[in-house]
Amino acid sequence: MINSVFSTAESTGDAVAEIKANINDKPMAVVYFVSSNYDQEKVAAEMQKAFPDSQLIGCSTAGEIVSGHMLKKGLVAMSLGEGVIEFADMEVISDLTSANSVNAAFDEFEKKLNQPISHLDFNKYVGLVLIDGMSCSEEYINERIGDLTDVLFIGGSAGDDLKFEKTWVHANGKAYNGAAVVALFKTVNGFDILKTESFDTSEKNLIPTKVDEATRTVHEFNGKSAIDAYAEAIGKDKEKAADFFMHNPVGLLVGEEPYVRSPQQVQGDSMVFYCAVKEGMELNVLESRDIVEDTKSDLNKKLQEVGQPKGIINFHCILRTLELEQKDQTEAYAALFNDIPTIGFSTYGETYIGHINQTSTMLLLK
C-alpha cells in the first residue's frame, strides 16, 4: 500500500497533522520532502511523533511535487506499506568528507540485515540518498557508496528555495546539515528507474582546460576564458550568455545519452557548475526540448514496458522547474502523475550512477 499526500498549511504542527490524517495505516516507512520555509528540526521531530513505528527519511526542497500538483511552501509525504517493501532502514552519514562515516552507515545496514551488503539481490534492494545541497560533496559520497555495494542508490541534493544558504536532510526524527541520509529498502515486487532529460546534442564541444574541481569552477574551455568559449559555442554575446544556462547546459555523452552538467553562475570570466567538471572531459553543448512532451513520452514508454507502478518518487532538478515556470507548464507537468501516487521535489542535483543535473530521476515501485 502506498499513499501520497500533501499539506500547504503554514504552521508545522498543522502541516504534519494533515499528513497524519491522510495516512491511516502504520507504514513501514515514510518518505517526505518539505519546503525550507518550515522549521526543519521541528518538522523532523513532529513527523517522528506522528509515525513512531515507521522509518522516516526526508529533506528540505526548492519546491515540492505530489500527484497532480507542483507546490511551493508545502510538505509532501509518501507512506510505504508491507505490500510494497519488506525491509526499511535509514542511516545518517554525518561527515561528508570521511569514508569512515559512509562505511559506518553501511555497517549499520549489514547489522540490521544480518548479512553483507555485497550479498544483497540488487533486483530487490534499492537505496535512496539525500545530500546537503550546499556541501559540494555529492560526487565523493556517491563514489564511496558505489565502492561498497552494487545496490542502486538514487536521490537528490536538498534545496532551500533558491536562497543557497542552508539545506537540511532528515532521518528518524532529527534534521541535519552538512550531512547525508541514506535509506535501504527491500521491495516486494521489485522496482524500476526512469531517468529523463529534455535535450538534443549538438555539433559543438567544450573541453575544460583549467578547472578548480573543489569549487566546481571552470576557468577555461578550449584554452579560452570559460564564459567567452561558452558564449561563442552558443552564438550569444558574452554579457547575455548566462541567460542561456538553463537552455544550453553541457553534457558528458555516454553513447548517445547525455549526463548533464549545468552552469550555475558566472564569476568573472569563469563558470561555476552545479556538479563536478574535470579537466580534459569532453562536454557537448546541449539544446533544450519540451520537458512536458519528453517526460510524457518517456513515462508512457516505461509504463508500457513495466506496467503501472504502485508509486513514484521523483527527483526533479530545480532548473527544470524554473523552465516549466518560465513556459507556464507546471500544471501540465504535474498532470502527468495524476493517476499514480507520486511525490518528489525540486533538487539542487540528482543522484543516479553519480551526480547529474537537469534531469528527472524517478524511482518506480512495483
Short mmCIF file of C-alpha atoms in Angstrom, two decimals:
data_model
loop_
_atom_site.label_atom_id
_atom_site.label_comp_id
_atom_site.label_asym_id
_atom_site.label_seq_id
_atom_site.Cartn_x
_atom_site.Cartn_y
_atom_site.Cartn_z
CA MET A 1 0.00 0.00 0.00
CA ILE A 2 1.27 3.44 -0.97
CA ASN A 3 -0.29 6.81 -0.17
CA SER A 4 0.96 10.16 -1.43
CA VAL A 5 -0.33 13.18 0.49
CA PHE A 6 0.47 16.85 0.96
CA SER A 7 -0.19 19.94 3.04
CA THR A 8 0.34 23.64 2.43
CA ALA A 9 -0.65 24.64 5.98
CA GLU A 10 1.56 27.46 7.24
CA SER A 11 2.30 26.04 10.69
CA THR A 12 4.47 22.96 11.09
CA GLY A 13 2.04 21.36 13.52
CA ASP A 14 -0.92 21.82 11.19
CA ALA A 15 1.00 20.54 8.18
CA VAL A 16 2.16 17.37 9.93
CA ALA A 17 -1.32 16.81 11.39
CA GLU A 18 -2.78 16.99 7.89
CA ILE A 19 -0.24 14.47 6.62
CA LYS A 20 -1.01 12.13 9.52
CA ALA A 21 -4.77 12.45 9.00
CA ASN A 22 -4.41 11.24 5.42
CA ILE A 23 -2.21 8.25 6.20
CA ASN A 24 -4.37 5.95 8.27
CA ASP A 25 -2.23 2.83 8.44
CA LYS A 26 1.10 2.21 10.17
CA PRO A 27 3.53 2.26 7.25
CA MET A 28 6.90 0.59 7.38
CA ALA A 29 8.48 3.78 6.02
CA VAL A 30 7.56 7.38 5.24
CA VAL A 31 9.48 9.47 2.71
CA TYR A 32 8.82 13.21 2.83
CA PHE A 33 10.04 16.45 1.27
CA VAL A 34 9.45 19.84 2.89
CA SER A 35 9.84 23.49 1.99
CA SER A 36 12.75 25.29 3.63
CA ASN A 37 10.21 27.82 4.94
CA TYR A 38 9.28 25.37 7.71
CA ASP A 39 11.35 24.88 10.86
CA GLN A 40 13.29 21.79 9.76
CA GLU A 41 14.13 20.42 13.21
CA LYS A 42 10.51 20.79 14.26
CA VAL A 43 9.26 19.05 11.11
CA ALA A 44 11.58 16.10 11.70
CA ALA A 45 10.53 15.76 15.34
CA GLU A 46 6.81 16.17 14.62
CA MET A 47 6.89 13.64 11.78
CA GLN A 48 8.54 11.10 14.08
CA LYS A 49 5.84 11.69 16.71
CA ALA A 50 3.16 11.24 14.05
CA PHE A 51 4.71 7.99 12.78
CA PRO A 52 6.52 6.46 15.77
CA ASP A 53 6.58 2.94 14.30
CA SER A 54 7.89 3.97 10.88
CA GLN A 55 11.32 4.58 9.41
CA LEU A 56 11.46 8.21 8.19
CA ILE A 57 13.66 10.00 5.67
CA GLY A 58 13.28 13.45 4.11
CA CYS A 59 14.90 16.74 3.22
CA SER A 60 14.36 20.42 2.51
CA THR A 61 13.45 21.44 -1.03
CA ALA A 62 13.32 24.10 -3.71
CA GLY A 63 9.71 23.13 -4.45
CA GLU A 64 7.58 20.03 -3.91
CA ILE A 65 5.86 17.55 -6.24
CA VAL A 66 2.85 15.39 -5.45
CA SER A 67 0.34 13.61 -7.69
CA GLY A 68 -1.23 16.33 -9.85
CA HIS A 69 0.49 19.29 -8.15
CA MET A 70 3.75 21.23 -8.18
CA LEU A 71 3.90 23.15 -4.91
CA LYS A 72 5.86 25.84 -3.15
CA LYS A 73 6.00 26.17 0.63
CA GLY A 74 4.49 22.72 1.15
CA LEU A 75 5.08 19.33 2.75
CA VAL A 76 4.63 16.15 0.70
CA ALA A 77 4.86 12.60 2.01
CA MET A 78 4.60 9.01 0.81
CA SER A 79 3.82 6.04 3.02
CA LEU A 80 5.31 2.67 2.07
CA GLY A 81 3.49 -0.32 3.48
CA GLU A 82 4.30 -4.01 3.75
CA GLY A 83 2.74 -4.81 0.38
CA VAL A 84 5.46 -2.74 -1.27
CA ILE A 85 8.55 -3.14 0.95
CA GLU A 86 9.55 -5.82 3.45
CA PHE A 87 12.62 -4.12 4.93
CA ALA A 88 13.45 -0.47 5.55
CA ASP A 89 16.29 1.24 7.37
CA MET A 90 17.58 4.82 7.47
CA GLU A 91 21.11 5.86 8.41
CA VAL A 92 22.99 9.16 8.67
CA ILE A 93 26.35 9.99 7.07
CA SER A 94 27.39 12.72 9.48
CA ASP A 95 30.78 13.61 7.98
CA LEU A 96 30.68 14.19 4.23
CA THR A 97 34.47 14.20 3.94
CA SER A 98 35.04 10.85 5.66
CA ALA A 99 34.97 7.40 4.11
CA ASN A 100 34.62 6.05 7.65
CA SER A 101 31.31 7.88 8.05
CA VAL A 102 29.94 6.24 4.89
CA ASN A 103 31.30 2.87 5.97
CA ALA A 104 29.66 3.23 9.40
CA ALA A 105 26.24 3.83 7.85
CA PHE A 106 26.58 0.74 5.68
CA ASP A 107 27.86 -1.31 8.63
CA GLU A 108 24.56 -0.49 10.34
CA PHE A 109 22.65 -1.76 7.30
CA GLU A 110 24.59 -5.01 7.49
CA LYS A 111 23.90 -5.44 11.22
CA LYS A 112 20.17 -5.00 10.71
CA LEU A 113 20.11 -7.30 7.67
CA ASN A 114 22.46 -9.80 9.30
CA GLN A 115 24.29 -10.26 6.01
CA PRO A 116 26.98 -8.45 3.99
CA ILE A 117 25.61 -5.69 1.81
CA SER A 118 27.62 -7.14 -1.06
CA HIS A 119 25.36 -10.23 -0.96
CA LEU A 120 22.09 -8.36 -1.48
CA ASP A 121 19.89 -9.04 -4.51
CA PHE A 122 20.15 -5.77 -6.45
CA ASN A 123 16.91 -6.59 -8.27
CA LYS A 124 15.05 -6.44 -4.95
CA TYR A 125 17.00 -3.91 -2.88
CA VAL A 126 17.17 -0.23 -3.73
CA GLY A 127 18.55 2.77 -1.86
CA LEU A 128 17.75 6.45 -1.53
CA VAL A 129 20.39 9.09 -0.80
CA LEU A 130 19.62 12.69 0.19
CA ILE A 131 22.63 15.00 0.50
CA ASP A 132 23.13 18.53 1.81
CA GLY A 133 22.78 20.53 -1.40
CA MET A 134 25.30 23.18 -0.32
CA SER A 135 28.08 20.73 0.53
CA CYS A 136 29.65 20.08 -2.90
CA SER A 137 30.17 16.53 -1.65
CA GLU A 138 27.79 14.57 -3.89
CA GLU A 139 30.48 13.08 -6.13
CA TYR A 140 32.53 11.84 -3.18
CA ILE A 141 29.58 10.30 -1.34
CA ASN A 142 28.23 8.60 -4.45
CA GLU A 143 31.66 7.18 -5.28
CA ARG A 144 32.02 5.78 -1.77
CA ILE A 145 28.55 4.19 -1.92
CA GLY A 146 29.43 2.68 -5.30
CA ASP A 147 32.60 1.20 -3.81
CA LEU A 148 30.58 -0.55 -1.10
CA THR A 149 27.62 -2.06 -2.95
CA ASP A 150 26.07 -2.92 -6.31
CA VAL A 151 22.67 -1.92 -4.92
CA LEU A 152 21.45 1.11 -6.87
CA PHE A 153 21.11 4.31 -4.84
CA ILE A 154 19.21 7.20 -6.38
CA GLY A 155 18.21 10.52 -4.88
CA GLY A 156 18.80 14.23 -4.82
CA SER A 157 20.54 17.17 -3.25
CA ALA A 158 18.44 19.05 -0.70
CA GLY A 159 17.31 22.58 -1.57
CA ASP A 160 16.42 25.79 0.23
CA ASP A 161 14.06 27.53 -2.20
CA LEU A 162 16.96 29.13 -4.11
CA LYS A 163 18.32 31.01 -1.11
CA PHE A 164 21.57 28.99 -1.37
CA GLU A 165 22.23 29.41 2.36
CA LYS A 166 21.50 26.18 4.25
CA THR A 167 19.86 22.89 3.32
CA TRP A 168 18.70 20.06 5.56
CA VAL A 169 18.37 16.28 5.45
CA HIS A 170 16.15 14.35 7.87
CA ALA A 171 16.16 10.85 9.33
CA ASN A 172 14.07 9.31 12.09
CA GLY A 173 13.14 12.45 13.98
CA LYS A 174 16.23 14.61 13.50
CA ALA A 175 17.33 17.19 10.92
CA TYR A 176 20.95 17.65 9.87
CA ASN A 177 23.03 19.92 7.68
CA GLY A 178 26.50 19.13 6.43
CA ALA A 179 25.31 15.53 6.23
CA ALA A 180 23.61 12.92 4.07
CA VAL A 181 20.91 10.40 4.88
CA VAL A 182 20.57 7.03 3.20
CA ALA A 183 17.66 4.61 3.09
CA LEU A 184 17.75 0.96 2.12
CA PHE A 185 14.56 -0.82 1.06
CA LYS A 186 13.86 -4.43 0.15
CA THR A 187 10.98 -4.31 -2.29
CA VAL A 188 8.30 -6.98 -2.52
CA ASN A 189 7.76 -6.82 -6.29
CA GLY A 190 10.89 -5.03 -7.45
CA PHE A 191 11.40 -1.55 -8.85
CA ASP A 192 12.49 0.32 -11.94
CA ILE A 193 14.25 3.60 -12.69
CA LEU A 194 13.36 6.28 -15.20
CA LYS A 195 15.91 8.99 -15.98
CA THR A 196 14.63 11.58 -18.38
CA GLU A 197 16.14 14.78 -19.68
CA SER A 198 14.99 17.06 -22.48
CA PHE A 199 17.97 17.91 -24.64
CA ASP A 200 19.35 17.40 -28.11
CA THR A 201 23.08 17.06 -28.61
CA SER A 202 24.89 19.45 -30.96
CA GLU A 203 27.98 19.57 -33.13
CA LYS A 204 29.74 21.80 -30.59
CA ASN A 205 32.04 20.53 -27.84
CA LEU A 206 33.80 22.28 -24.98
CA ILE A 207 36.85 20.78 -23.26
CA PRO A 208 37.69 22.17 -19.80
CA THR A 209 41.36 23.14 -19.86
CA LYS A 210 41.61 24.91 -16.48
CA VAL A 211 39.39 23.79 -13.59
CA ASP A 212 39.16 24.19 -9.82
CA GLU A 213 37.44 20.88 -9.12
CA ALA A 214 36.95 21.58 -5.40
CA THR A 215 34.65 24.53 -6.14
CA ARG A 216 33.26 23.15 -9.45
CA THR A 217 34.64 26.23 -11.22
CA VAL A 218 35.79 26.11 -14.85
CA HIS A 219 38.22 28.91 -15.64
CA GLU A 220 38.90 27.91 -19.25
CA PHE A 221 37.30 25.91 -22.05
CA ASN A 222 39.38 25.09 -25.14
CA GLY A 223 42.16 27.36 -23.84
CA LYS A 224 39.89 30.44 -23.68
CA SER A 225 38.15 32.04 -20.72
CA ALA A 226 35.18 29.83 -19.86
CA ILE A 227 32.44 32.39 -20.46
CA ASP A 228 33.98 33.55 -23.76
CA ALA A 229 34.24 30.00 -25.08
CA TYR A 230 30.72 29.13 -23.92
CA ALA A 231 29.22 32.29 -25.45
CA GLU A 232 30.96 31.57 -28.73
CA ALA A 233 29.65 27.98 -28.73
CA ILE A 234 26.02 29.04 -28.26
CA GLY A 235 26.31 32.02 -30.59
CA LYS A 236 25.42 34.66 -27.99
CA ASP A 237 27.02 37.78 -26.57
CA LYS A 238 29.22 37.15 -23.54
CA GLU A 239 27.14 39.55 -21.43
CA LYS A 240 23.94 37.59 -22.16
CA ALA A 241 25.37 34.07 -22.10
CA ALA A 242 24.24 33.34 -18.53
CA ASP A 243 20.62 33.80 -19.63
CA PHE A 244 21.01 30.61 -21.68
CA PHE A 245 22.44 28.34 -18.97
CA MET A 246 19.05 26.67 -18.50
CA HIS A 247 18.52 26.09 -22.23
CA ASN A 248 22.10 25.22 -23.19
CA PRO A 249 23.88 23.28 -20.45
CA VAL A 250 26.68 20.89 -21.33
CA GLY A 251 26.66 17.12 -21.12
CA LEU A 252 29.05 14.21 -20.84
CA LEU A 253 27.88 11.79 -23.53
CA VAL A 254 27.73 8.10 -22.66
CA GLY A 255 26.83 6.62 -26.01
CA GLU A 256 24.04 8.92 -27.16
CA GLU A 257 22.81 9.69 -23.64
CA PRO A 258 23.86 12.99 -22.05
CA TYR A 259 24.74 13.19 -18.36
CA VAL A 260 24.08 16.89 -17.84
CA ARG A 261 26.40 19.38 -16.15
CA SER A 262 24.51 22.62 -15.55
CA PRO A 263 26.19 26.02 -15.17
CA GLN A 264 25.10 27.82 -12.00
CA GLN A 265 26.66 31.27 -12.31
CA VAL A 266 29.39 33.41 -13.84
CA GLN A 267 32.27 34.53 -11.62
CA GLY A 268 34.45 37.00 -13.51
CA ASP A 269 35.26 35.13 -16.72
CA SER A 270 34.83 31.72 -15.05
CA MET A 271 31.75 29.49 -14.80
CA VAL A 272 30.61 27.71 -11.63
CA PHE A 273 28.70 24.44 -12.15
CA TYR A 274 26.12 22.54 -10.10
CA CYS A 275 28.18 19.36 -10.35
CA ALA A 276 31.74 18.27 -10.98
CA VAL A 277 33.59 19.04 -14.19
CA LYS A 278 37.06 17.58 -14.74
CA GLU A 279 39.89 18.87 -16.89
CA GLY A 280 40.02 17.18 -20.29
CA MET A 281 36.43 15.90 -20.08
CA GLU A 282 34.78 16.37 -23.48
CA LEU A 283 31.44 18.10 -22.98
CA ASN A 284 28.77 18.54 -25.62
CA VAL A 285 26.75 21.76 -25.80
CA LEU A 286 23.10 20.71 -25.40
CA GLU A 287 19.92 22.30 -26.71
CA SER A 288 16.68 22.09 -24.71
CA ARG A 289 13.45 20.45 -25.87
CA ASP A 290 9.92 20.42 -24.42
CA ILE A 291 10.08 18.96 -20.90
CA VAL A 292 6.40 18.02 -20.69
CA GLU A 293 6.27 16.23 -24.04
CA ASP A 294 9.55 14.41 -23.43
CA THR A 295 8.55 13.31 -19.93
CA LYS A 296 5.13 12.18 -21.15
CA SER A 297 6.73 10.13 -23.92
CA ASP A 298 9.41 8.58 -21.69
CA LEU A 299 6.94 7.83 -18.90
CA ASN A 300 4.47 6.18 -21.29
CA LYS A 301 7.23 4.01 -22.77
CA LYS A 302 8.32 2.93 -19.30
CA LEU A 303 4.74 2.12 -18.23
CA GLN A 304 4.24 0.03 -21.37
CA GLU A 305 7.46 -1.80 -20.54
CA VAL A 306 6.95 -2.48 -16.82
CA GLY A 307 3.24 -1.80 -16.17
CA GLN A 308 1.64 0.67 -13.79
CA PRO A 309 3.83 1.21 -10.69
CA LYS A 310 2.33 1.44 -7.22
CA GLY A 311 4.20 4.70 -6.65
CA ILE A 312 6.85 7.09 -7.98
CA ILE A 313 9.49 9.15 -6.15
CA ASN A 314 10.66 11.92 -8.49
CA PHE A 315 13.97 13.75 -8.03
CA HIS A 316 13.46 16.74 -10.32
CA CYS A 317 16.13 19.36 -10.98
CA ILE A 318 15.29 22.91 -9.91
CA LEU A 319 16.41 24.13 -13.35
CA ARG A 320 13.68 22.02 -14.96
CA THR A 321 11.18 23.52 -12.52
CA LEU A 322 12.32 27.03 -13.40
CA GLU A 323 11.98 26.28 -17.10
CA LEU A 324 8.47 24.87 -16.56
CA GLU A 325 7.55 28.03 -14.67
CA GLN A 326 9.02 30.21 -17.40
CA LYS A 327 6.93 28.41 -20.01
CA ASP A 328 3.79 28.21 -17.82
CA GLN A 329 3.90 24.39 -17.94
CA THR A 330 3.92 23.41 -14.25
CA GLU A 331 0.28 22.25 -14.27
CA ALA A 332 0.82 20.22 -17.43
CA TYR A 333 3.89 18.55 -15.91
CA ALA A 334 2.13 17.77 -12.63
CA ALA A 335 -0.84 16.30 -14.51
CA LEU A 336 1.42 13.58 -15.96
CA PHE A 337 1.35 11.97 -12.50
CA ASN A 338 -2.38 12.34 -11.77
CA ASP A 339 -3.07 8.60 -11.84
CA ILE A 340 -0.01 7.35 -9.94
CA PRO A 341 0.77 8.03 -6.26
CA THR A 342 3.79 10.33 -6.63
CA ILE A 343 5.96 12.58 -4.53
CA GLY A 344 9.12 14.43 -5.39
CA PHE A 345 10.99 17.67 -5.02
CA SER A 346 12.98 20.26 -6.94
CA THR A 347 16.59 19.36 -6.22
CA TYR A 348 19.98 21.03 -6.36
CA GLY A 349 21.22 17.95 -8.24
CA GLU A 350 20.20 14.35 -8.86
CA THR A 351 21.91 11.09 -7.96
CA TYR A 352 21.87 8.25 -10.46
CA ILE A 353 25.16 6.43 -11.04
CA GLY A 354 26.84 9.65 -9.94
CA HIS A 355 25.79 13.27 -9.59
CA ILE A 356 23.91 14.86 -12.50
CA ASN A 357 21.77 17.90 -13.31
CA GLN A 358 18.67 18.92 -15.26
CA THR A 359 17.05 15.50 -15.15
CA SER A 360 14.06 13.88 -13.59
CA THR A 361 15.36 10.73 -11.95
CA MET A 362 12.45 8.61 -10.76
CA LEU A 363 12.15 5.51 -8.61
CA LEU A 364 9.17 3.41 -9.75
CA LEU A 365 7.97 1.00 -7.06
CA LYS A 366 6.14 -2.05 -8.40
#
